[in-house]
Short mmCIF file of C-alpha atoms in Angstrom, two decimals:
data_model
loop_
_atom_site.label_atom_id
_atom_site.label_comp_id
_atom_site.label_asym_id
_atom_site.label_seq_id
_atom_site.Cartn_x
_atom_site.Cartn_y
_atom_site.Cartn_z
CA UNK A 26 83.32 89.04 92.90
CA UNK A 27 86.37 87.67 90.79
CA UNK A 28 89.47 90.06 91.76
CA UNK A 29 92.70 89.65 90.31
CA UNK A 30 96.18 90.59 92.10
CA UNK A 31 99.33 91.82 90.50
CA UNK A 32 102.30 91.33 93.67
CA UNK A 33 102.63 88.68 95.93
CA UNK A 34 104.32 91.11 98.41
CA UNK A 35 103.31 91.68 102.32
CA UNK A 36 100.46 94.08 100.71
CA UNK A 37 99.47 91.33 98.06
CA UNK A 38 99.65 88.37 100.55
CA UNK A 39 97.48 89.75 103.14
CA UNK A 40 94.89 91.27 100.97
CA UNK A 41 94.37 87.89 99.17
CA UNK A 42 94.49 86.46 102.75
CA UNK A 43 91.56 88.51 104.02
CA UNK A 44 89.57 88.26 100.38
CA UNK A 45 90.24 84.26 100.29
CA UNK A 46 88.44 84.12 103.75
CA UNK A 47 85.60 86.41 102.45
CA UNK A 48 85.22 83.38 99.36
CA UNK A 49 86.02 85.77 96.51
CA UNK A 50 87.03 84.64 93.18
CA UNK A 51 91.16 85.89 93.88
CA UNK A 52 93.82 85.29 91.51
CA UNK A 53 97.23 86.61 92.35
CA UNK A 54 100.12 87.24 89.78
CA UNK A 55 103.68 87.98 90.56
CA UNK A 56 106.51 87.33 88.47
CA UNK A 57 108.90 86.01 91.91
CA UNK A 58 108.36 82.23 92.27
CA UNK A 59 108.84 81.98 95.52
CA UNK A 60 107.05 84.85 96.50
CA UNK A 61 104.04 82.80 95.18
CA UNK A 62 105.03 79.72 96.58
CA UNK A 63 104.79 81.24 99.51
CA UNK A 64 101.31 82.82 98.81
CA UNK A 65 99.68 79.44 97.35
CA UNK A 66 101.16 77.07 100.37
CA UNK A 67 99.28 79.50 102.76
CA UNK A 68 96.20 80.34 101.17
CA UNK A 69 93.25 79.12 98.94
CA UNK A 70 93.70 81.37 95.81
CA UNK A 71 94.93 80.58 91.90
CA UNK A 72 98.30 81.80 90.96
CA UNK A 73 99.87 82.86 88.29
CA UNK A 74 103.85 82.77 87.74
CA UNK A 75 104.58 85.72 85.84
CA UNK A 76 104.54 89.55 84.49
CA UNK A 77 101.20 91.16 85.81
CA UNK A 78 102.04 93.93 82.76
CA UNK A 79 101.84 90.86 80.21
CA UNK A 80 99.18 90.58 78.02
CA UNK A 81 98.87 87.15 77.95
CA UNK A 82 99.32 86.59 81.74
CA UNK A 83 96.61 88.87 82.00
CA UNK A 84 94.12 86.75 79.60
CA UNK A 85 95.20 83.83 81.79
CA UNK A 86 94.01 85.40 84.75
CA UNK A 87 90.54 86.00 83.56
CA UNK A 88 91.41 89.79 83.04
CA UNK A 89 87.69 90.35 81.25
CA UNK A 90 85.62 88.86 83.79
CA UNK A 91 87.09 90.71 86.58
CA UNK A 92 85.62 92.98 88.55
CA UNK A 93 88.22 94.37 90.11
CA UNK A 94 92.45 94.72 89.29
CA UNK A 95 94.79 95.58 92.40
CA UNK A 96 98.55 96.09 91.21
CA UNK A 97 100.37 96.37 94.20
CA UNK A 98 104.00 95.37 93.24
CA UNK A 99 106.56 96.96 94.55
CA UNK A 100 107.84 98.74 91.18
CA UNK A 101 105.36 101.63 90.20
CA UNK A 102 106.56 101.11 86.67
CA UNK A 103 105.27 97.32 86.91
CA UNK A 104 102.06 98.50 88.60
CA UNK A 105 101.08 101.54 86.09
CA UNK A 106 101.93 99.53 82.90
CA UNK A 107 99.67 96.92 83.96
CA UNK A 108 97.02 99.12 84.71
CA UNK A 109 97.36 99.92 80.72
CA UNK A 110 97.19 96.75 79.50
CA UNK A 111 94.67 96.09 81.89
CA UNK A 112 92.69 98.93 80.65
CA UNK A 113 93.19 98.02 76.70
CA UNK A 114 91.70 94.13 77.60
CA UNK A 115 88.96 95.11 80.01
CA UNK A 116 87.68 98.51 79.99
CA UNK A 117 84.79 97.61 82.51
CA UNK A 118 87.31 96.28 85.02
CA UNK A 119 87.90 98.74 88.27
CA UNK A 120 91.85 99.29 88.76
CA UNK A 121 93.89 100.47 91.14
CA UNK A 122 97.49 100.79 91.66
CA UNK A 123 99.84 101.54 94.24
CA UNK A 124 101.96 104.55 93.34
CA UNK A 125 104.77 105.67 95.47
CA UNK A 126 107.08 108.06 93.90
CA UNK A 127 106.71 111.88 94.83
CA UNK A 128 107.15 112.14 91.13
CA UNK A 129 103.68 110.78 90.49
CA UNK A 130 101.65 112.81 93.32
CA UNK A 131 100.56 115.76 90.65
CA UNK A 132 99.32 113.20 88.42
CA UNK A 133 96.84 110.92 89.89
CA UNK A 134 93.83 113.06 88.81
CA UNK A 135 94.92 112.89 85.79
CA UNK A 136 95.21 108.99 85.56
CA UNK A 137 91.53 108.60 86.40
CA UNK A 138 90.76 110.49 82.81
CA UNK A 139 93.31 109.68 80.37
CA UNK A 140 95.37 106.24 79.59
CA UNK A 141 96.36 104.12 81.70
CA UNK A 142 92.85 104.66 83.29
CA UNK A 143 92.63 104.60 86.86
CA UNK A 144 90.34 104.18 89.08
CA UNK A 145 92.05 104.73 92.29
CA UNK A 146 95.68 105.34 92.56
CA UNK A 147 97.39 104.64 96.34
CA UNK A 148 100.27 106.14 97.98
CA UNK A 149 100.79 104.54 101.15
CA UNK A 150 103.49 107.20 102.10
CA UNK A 151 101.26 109.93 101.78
CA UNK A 152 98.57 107.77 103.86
CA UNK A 153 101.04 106.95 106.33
CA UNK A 154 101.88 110.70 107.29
CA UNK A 155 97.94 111.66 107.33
CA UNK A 156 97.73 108.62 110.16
CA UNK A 157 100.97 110.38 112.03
CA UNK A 158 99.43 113.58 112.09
CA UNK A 159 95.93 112.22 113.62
CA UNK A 160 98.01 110.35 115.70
CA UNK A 161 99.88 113.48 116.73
CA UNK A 162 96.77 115.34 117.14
CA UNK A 163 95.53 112.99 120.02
CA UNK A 164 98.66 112.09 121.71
CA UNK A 165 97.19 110.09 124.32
CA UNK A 166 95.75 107.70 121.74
CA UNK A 167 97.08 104.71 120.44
CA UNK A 168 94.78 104.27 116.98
CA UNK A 169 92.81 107.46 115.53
CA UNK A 170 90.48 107.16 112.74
CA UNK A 171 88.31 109.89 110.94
CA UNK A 172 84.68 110.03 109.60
CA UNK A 173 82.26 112.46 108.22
CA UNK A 174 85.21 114.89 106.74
CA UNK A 175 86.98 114.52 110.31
CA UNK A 176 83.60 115.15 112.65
CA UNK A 177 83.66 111.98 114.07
CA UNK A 178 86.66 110.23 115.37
CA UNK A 179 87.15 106.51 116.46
CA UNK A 180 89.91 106.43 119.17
CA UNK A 181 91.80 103.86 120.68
CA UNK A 182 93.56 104.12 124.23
CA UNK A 183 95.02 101.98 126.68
CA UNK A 184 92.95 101.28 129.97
CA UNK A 185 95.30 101.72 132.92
CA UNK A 186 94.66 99.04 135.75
CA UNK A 187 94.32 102.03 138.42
CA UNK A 188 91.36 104.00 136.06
CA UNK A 189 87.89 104.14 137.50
CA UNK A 190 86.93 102.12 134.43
CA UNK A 191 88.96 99.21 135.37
CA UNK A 192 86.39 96.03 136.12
CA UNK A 193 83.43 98.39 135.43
CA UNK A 194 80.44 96.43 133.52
CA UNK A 195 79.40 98.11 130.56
CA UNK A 196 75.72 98.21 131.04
CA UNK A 197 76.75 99.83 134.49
CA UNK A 198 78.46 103.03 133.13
CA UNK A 199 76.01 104.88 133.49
CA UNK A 200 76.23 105.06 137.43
CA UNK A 201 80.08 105.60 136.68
CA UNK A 202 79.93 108.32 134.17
CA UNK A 203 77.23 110.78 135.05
CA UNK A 204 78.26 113.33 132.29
CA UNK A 205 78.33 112.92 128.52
CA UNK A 206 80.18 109.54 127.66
CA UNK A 207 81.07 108.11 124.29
CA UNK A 208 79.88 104.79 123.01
CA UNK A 209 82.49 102.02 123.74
CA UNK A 210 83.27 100.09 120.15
CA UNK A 211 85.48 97.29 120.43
CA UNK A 212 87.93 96.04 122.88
CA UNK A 213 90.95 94.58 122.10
CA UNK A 214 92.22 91.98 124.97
CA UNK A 215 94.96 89.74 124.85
CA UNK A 216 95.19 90.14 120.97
CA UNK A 217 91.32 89.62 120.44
CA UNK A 218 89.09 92.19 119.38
CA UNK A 219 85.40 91.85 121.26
CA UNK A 220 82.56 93.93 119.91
CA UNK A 221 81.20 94.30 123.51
CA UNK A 222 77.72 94.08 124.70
CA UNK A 223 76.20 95.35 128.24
CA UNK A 224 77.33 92.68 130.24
CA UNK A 225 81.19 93.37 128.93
CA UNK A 226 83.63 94.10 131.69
CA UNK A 227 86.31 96.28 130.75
CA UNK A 228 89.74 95.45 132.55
CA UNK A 229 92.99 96.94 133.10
CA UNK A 230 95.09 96.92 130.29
CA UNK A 231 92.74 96.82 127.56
CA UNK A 232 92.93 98.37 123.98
CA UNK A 233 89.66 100.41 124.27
CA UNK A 234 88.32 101.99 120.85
CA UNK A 235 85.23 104.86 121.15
CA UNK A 236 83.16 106.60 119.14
CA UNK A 237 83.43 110.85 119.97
CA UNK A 238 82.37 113.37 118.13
CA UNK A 239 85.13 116.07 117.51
CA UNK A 240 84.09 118.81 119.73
CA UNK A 241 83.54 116.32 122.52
CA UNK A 242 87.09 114.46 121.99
CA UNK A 243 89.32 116.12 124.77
CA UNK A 244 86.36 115.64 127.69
CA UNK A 245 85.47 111.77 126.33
CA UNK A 246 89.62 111.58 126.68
CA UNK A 247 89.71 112.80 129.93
CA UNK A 248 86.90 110.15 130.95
CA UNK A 249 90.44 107.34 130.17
CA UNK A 250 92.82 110.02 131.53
CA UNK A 251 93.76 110.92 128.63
CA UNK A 252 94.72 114.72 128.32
CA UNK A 253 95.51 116.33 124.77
CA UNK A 254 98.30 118.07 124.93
CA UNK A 255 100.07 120.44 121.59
CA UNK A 256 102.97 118.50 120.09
CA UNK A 257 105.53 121.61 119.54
CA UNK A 258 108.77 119.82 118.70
CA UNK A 259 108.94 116.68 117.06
CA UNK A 260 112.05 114.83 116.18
CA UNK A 261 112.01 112.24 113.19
CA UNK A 262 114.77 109.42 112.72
CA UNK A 263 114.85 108.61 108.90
CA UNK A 264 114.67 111.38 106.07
CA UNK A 265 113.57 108.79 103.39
CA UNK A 266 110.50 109.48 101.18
CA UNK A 267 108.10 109.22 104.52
CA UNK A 268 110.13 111.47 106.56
CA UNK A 269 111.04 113.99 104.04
CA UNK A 270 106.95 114.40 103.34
CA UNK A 271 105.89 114.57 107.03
CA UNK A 272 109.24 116.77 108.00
CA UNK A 273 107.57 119.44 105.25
CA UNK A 274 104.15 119.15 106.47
CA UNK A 275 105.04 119.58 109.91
CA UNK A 276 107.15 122.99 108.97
CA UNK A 277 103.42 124.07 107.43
CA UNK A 278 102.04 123.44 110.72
CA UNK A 279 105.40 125.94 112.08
CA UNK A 280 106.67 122.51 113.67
CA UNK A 281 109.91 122.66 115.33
CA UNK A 282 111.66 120.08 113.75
CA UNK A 283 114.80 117.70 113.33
CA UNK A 284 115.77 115.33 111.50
CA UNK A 285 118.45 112.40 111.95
CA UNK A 286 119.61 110.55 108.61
CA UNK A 287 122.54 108.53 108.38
CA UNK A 288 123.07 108.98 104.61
CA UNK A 289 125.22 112.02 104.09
CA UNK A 290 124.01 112.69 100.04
CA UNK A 291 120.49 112.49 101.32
CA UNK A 292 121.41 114.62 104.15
CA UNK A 293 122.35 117.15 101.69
CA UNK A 294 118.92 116.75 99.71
CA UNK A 295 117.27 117.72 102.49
CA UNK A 296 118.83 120.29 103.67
CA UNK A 297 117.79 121.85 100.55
CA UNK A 298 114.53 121.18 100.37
CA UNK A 299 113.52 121.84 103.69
CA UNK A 300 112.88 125.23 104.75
CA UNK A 301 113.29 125.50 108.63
CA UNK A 302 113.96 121.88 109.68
CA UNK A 303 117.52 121.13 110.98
CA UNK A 304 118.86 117.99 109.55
CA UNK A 305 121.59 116.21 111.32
CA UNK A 306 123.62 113.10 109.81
CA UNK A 307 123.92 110.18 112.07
CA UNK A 308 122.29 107.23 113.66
CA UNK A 309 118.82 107.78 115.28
CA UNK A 310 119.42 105.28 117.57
CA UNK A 311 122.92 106.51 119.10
CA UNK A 312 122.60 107.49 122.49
CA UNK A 313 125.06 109.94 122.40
CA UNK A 314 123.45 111.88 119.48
CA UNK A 315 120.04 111.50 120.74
CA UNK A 316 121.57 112.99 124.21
CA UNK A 317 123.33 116.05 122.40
CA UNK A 318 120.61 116.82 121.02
CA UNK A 319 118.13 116.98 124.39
CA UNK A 320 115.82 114.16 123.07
CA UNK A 321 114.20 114.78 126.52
CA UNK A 322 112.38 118.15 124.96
CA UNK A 323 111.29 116.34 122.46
CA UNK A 324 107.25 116.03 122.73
CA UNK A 325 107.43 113.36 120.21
CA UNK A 326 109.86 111.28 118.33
CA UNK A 327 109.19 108.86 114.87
CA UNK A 328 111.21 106.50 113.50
CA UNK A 329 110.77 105.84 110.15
CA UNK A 330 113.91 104.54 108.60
CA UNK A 331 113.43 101.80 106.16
CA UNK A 332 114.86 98.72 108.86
CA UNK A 333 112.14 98.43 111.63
CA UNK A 334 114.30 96.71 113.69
CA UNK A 335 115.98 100.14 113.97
CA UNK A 336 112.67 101.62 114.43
CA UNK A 337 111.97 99.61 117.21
CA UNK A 338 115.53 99.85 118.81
CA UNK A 339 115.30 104.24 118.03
CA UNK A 340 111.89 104.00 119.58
CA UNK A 341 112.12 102.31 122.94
CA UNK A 342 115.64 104.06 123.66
CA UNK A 343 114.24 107.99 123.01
CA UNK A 344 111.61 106.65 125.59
CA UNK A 345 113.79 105.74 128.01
CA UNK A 346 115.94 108.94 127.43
CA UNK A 347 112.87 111.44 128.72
CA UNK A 348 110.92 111.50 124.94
CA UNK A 349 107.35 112.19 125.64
CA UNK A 350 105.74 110.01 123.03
CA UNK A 351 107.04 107.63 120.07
CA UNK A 352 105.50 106.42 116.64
CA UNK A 353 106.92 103.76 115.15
CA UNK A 354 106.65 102.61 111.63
CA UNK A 355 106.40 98.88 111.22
CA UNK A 356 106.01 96.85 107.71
CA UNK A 357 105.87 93.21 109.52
CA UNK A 358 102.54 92.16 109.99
CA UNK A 359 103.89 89.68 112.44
CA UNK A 360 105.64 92.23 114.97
CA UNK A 361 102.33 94.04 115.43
CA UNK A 362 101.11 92.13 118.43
CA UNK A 363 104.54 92.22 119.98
CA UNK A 364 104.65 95.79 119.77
CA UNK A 365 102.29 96.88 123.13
CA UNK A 366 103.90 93.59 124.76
CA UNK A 367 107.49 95.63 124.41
CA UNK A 368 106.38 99.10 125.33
CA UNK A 369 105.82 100.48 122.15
CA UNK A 370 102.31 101.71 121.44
CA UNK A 371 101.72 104.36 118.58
CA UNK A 372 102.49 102.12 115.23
CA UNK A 373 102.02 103.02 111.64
CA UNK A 374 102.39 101.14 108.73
CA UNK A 375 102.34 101.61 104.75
CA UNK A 376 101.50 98.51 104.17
CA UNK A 377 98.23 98.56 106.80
CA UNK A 378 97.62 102.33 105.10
CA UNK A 379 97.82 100.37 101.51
CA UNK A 380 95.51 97.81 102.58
CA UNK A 381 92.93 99.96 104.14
CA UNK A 382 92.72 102.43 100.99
CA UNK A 383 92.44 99.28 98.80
CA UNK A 384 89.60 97.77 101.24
CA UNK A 385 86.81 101.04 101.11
CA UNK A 386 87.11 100.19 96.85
CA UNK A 387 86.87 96.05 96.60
CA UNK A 388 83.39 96.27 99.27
CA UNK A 389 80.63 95.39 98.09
CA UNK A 390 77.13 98.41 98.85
CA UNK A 391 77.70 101.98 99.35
CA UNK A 392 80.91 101.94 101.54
CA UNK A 393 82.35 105.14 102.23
CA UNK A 394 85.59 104.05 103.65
CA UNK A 395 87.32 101.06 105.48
CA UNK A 396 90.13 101.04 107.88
CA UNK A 397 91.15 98.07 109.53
CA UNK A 398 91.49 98.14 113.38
CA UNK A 399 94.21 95.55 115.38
CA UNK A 400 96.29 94.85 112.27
CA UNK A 401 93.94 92.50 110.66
CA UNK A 402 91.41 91.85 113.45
CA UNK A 403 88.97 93.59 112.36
CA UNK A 404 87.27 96.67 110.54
CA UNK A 405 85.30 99.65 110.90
CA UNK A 406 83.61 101.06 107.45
CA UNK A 407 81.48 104.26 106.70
CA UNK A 408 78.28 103.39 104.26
CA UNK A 409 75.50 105.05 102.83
CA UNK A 410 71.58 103.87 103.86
CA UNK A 411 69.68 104.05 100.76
CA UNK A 412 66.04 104.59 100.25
CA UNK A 413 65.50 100.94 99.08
CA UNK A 414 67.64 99.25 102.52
CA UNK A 415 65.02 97.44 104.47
CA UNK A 416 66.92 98.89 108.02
CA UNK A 417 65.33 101.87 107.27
CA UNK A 418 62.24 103.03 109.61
CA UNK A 419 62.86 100.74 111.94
CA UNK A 420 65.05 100.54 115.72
CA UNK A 421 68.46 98.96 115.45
CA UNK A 422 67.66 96.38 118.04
CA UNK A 423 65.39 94.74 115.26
CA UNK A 424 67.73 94.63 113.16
CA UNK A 425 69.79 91.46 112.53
CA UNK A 426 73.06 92.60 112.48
CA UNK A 427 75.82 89.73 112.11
CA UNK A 428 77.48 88.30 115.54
CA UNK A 429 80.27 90.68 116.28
CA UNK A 430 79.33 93.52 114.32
CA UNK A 431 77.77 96.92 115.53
CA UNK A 432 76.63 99.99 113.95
CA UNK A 433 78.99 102.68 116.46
CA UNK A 434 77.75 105.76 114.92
CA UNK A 435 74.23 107.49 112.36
CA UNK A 436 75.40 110.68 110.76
CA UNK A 437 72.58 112.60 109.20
CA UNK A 438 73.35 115.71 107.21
CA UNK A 439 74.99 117.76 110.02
CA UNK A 440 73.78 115.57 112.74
CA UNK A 441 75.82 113.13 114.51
CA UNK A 442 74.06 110.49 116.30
CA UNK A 443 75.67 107.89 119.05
CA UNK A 444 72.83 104.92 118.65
CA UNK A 445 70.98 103.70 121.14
CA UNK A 446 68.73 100.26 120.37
CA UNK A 447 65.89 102.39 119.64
CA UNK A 448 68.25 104.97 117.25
CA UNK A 449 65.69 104.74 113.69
CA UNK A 450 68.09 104.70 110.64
CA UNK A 451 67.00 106.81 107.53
CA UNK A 452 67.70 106.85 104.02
CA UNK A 453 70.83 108.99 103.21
CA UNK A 454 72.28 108.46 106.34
CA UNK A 455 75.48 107.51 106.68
CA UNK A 456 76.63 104.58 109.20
CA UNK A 457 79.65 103.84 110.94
CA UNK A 458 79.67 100.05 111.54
CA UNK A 459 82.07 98.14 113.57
CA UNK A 460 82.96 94.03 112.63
CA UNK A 461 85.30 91.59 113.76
CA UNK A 462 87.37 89.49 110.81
CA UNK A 463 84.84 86.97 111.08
CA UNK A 464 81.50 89.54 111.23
CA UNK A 465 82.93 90.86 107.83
CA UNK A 466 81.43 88.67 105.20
CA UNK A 467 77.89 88.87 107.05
CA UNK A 468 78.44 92.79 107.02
CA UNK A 469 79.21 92.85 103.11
CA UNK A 470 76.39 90.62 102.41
CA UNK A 471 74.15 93.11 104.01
CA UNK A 472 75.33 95.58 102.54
CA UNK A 473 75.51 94.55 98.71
CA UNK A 474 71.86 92.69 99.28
CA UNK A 475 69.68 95.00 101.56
CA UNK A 476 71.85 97.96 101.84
CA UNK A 477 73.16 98.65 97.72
CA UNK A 478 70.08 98.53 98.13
CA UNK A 479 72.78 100.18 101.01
#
């Protein structure tokens, strides 16, 4: 698979990181020198200095025999012209773009039919406030990821030391957990994600993602001591682009909401655009603001300001000022494992929301969706078992599934299926599989050889 890249950006970087390590064909084009002197001193891909909406620099690249265009630059204009040109070289060649102006939204159906063709247009912003409402909708969950239209969620929570979980082997749960239990995923300890097996402990402290259906969710939380509980007034600290979209989905949802921005003209914007949110100008991370206006009712608070560092700083101090939860948005790749360590636990990101959009299109097989789990760690995808896969008819446990990979859920038609070694999958079904970084290749291979065939 060759794949070409237009931005050398965070997005850019890391999703020629992860395809470099895969062995794909990846050539990435940005017009910033340094940004791809950066890029080439860290990882094995061709680059291109240059205009990703040039022509030329497109021929360069090998723009006809590619399979697959990502322009993920930072200017939309950039990004949607090259998509054009793109589309006028190689017609054949799948593209997708990163769009993030609100001025676009109403227009990315239409970019799959007429010029520049389309494939797949992403807005991370828009991505970013789907993951803070899912997030919102568990509160006692760190990660929360959808499948099957929503029927089937993958959850992550923290293990607390004290829980009746703590030290308990895996193949022993059983005897722990008489009633209905979910099936136990990954585990992420000390910044490694395991794909566990029976003889798996799980300890104190430990990032713990399960499979649950929907209906089942709030009694498979309980099992962590986890409770779902309504979020009814939310506070959010930054009214850019991210927090003007989720401030007007939350009033949909009849939301009692605020908002702190420190710009006074945007302030004003707004305060005319939203219907019943209260917008207040100031710093979300003064104490004396936050005080005044009783951050301690708050059930949750997000800070989504374009500096993390104020994020961060917003985050941890409406915490320690009575703020039942926080969600933090974070663009660093590098702060995400520093983020538990600090006392900071919900995180979003719209670069990680860009990169997992881009990842369910550049898979090889029938893959549904692909969200990445632990920053980069790892992934869990959604694919389709077709007629001609040869793990049809037969028990998963003969099955030769890559080291560190696990298939975590069978949905068939309306029936959702936690596996079991001697779970049979059938054609049509669709599978939830779970893979470390370094299961992923072995996953794709399947998947593109046996399994498109899957």
């Amino acid at each position: 698979m060759k794949i070409v890249i237009v931005g050398a950006g965070e997005v850019g970087f890391h999703i020629a990181s992860r395809l470099a390590m895969e062995n794909k064909d990846v050539v990435v084009i940005d017009a910033n020198s340094e940004a791809v002197k950066r890029l080439s001193e860290s990882i094995d891909v061709q680059t291109i200095i240059g205009s990703g909406s040039s022509p030329a620099v497109l021929e360069e690249a090998g723009i006809h025999e590619t399979e697959i265009m990502l322009a993920v630059t930072d200017s939309d204009e950039v990004n949607l012209v090259a998509c054009l040109v793109a589309d006028t070289l190689s017609p054949t060649t799948k593209k997708l773009a990163r769009l993030r102006g609100a001025d676009f939204d109403r227009y990315h159906d239409a970019f799959k039919t007429n010029a520049p063709h389309i494939d797949t247009v992403i807005n991370p912003e828009t991505e970013v406030v789907r993951t803070i409402q899912r997030l919102m909708s568990v509160p006692g969950a760190v990660d929360v990821g959808e499948f099957a239209d929503g029927r089937i969620k993958f959850v992550g929570v923290y293990l607390d030391p004290g829980s009746r979980l703590a030290d308990v082997q895996l193949a022993d749960l059983p005897s722990v957990i008489q009633e209905d239990r979910p099936l136990i995923a990954a585990i992420v300890r000390d910044d490694r994600l395991i794909i566990p097996k029976g003889d798996n402990h799980l300890r104190g402290g430990d990032l713990v993602y399960f499979i649950s259906e929907e209906k089942k969710l709030s009694r498979h939380l309980s099992i962590f001591d986890k409770h779902v509980t309504p979020v009814k007034r939310v506070l959010i600290v930054g009214g850019g682009r991210i927090g003007y979209r989720l401030a007007r989905r939350l009033e949909e949802d009849s939301l009692s909401v605020k908002v702190i921005e420190r710009r006074a003209p945007r302030c004003d914007y707004l305060a005319e655009q939203l219907d019943r949110a209260v917008v207040l100008h100031g710093d979300g991370s003064d104490q004396s603001l936050l005080l005044e206006e009783n951050i301690h009712d708050a059930d949750l608070v997000v800070t989504l300001t374009g500096d993390e560092e104020t994020n961060i700083l917003a985050s941890l101090l409406a915490k320690r000022l009575g703020a039942k939860k926080t969600i933090t948005q974070i663009n660093k790749f590098s702060y995400f494992p520093l983020m538990s360590t600090i006392g900071i636990e919900q995180v979003v990101s719209p670069r990680l929301s860009a990169i997992n959009t881009i990842l369910q299109h550049i898979r090889r097989g029938k893959v549904l969706s692909a969200i990445s789990i632990k920053g980069e760690e790892g992934e869990v995808m959604e694919a389709l078992a077709l007629p001609t896969s040869d793990i049809v008819a037969k028990p998963l446990k003969r099955i030769a599934f890559p080291k560190g990979s696990m298939v975590a859920g069978i949905i068939r038609k309306d029936t959702i299926i936690i596996p079991t070694g001697d779970s049979i999958i059938e054609p049509e079904d669709r599978i939830i599989i779970f893979a470390t970084r370094q299961s992923v290749p072995g996953v794709e291979k399947i998947l593109a050889v046996k399994l498109e065939y899957f």
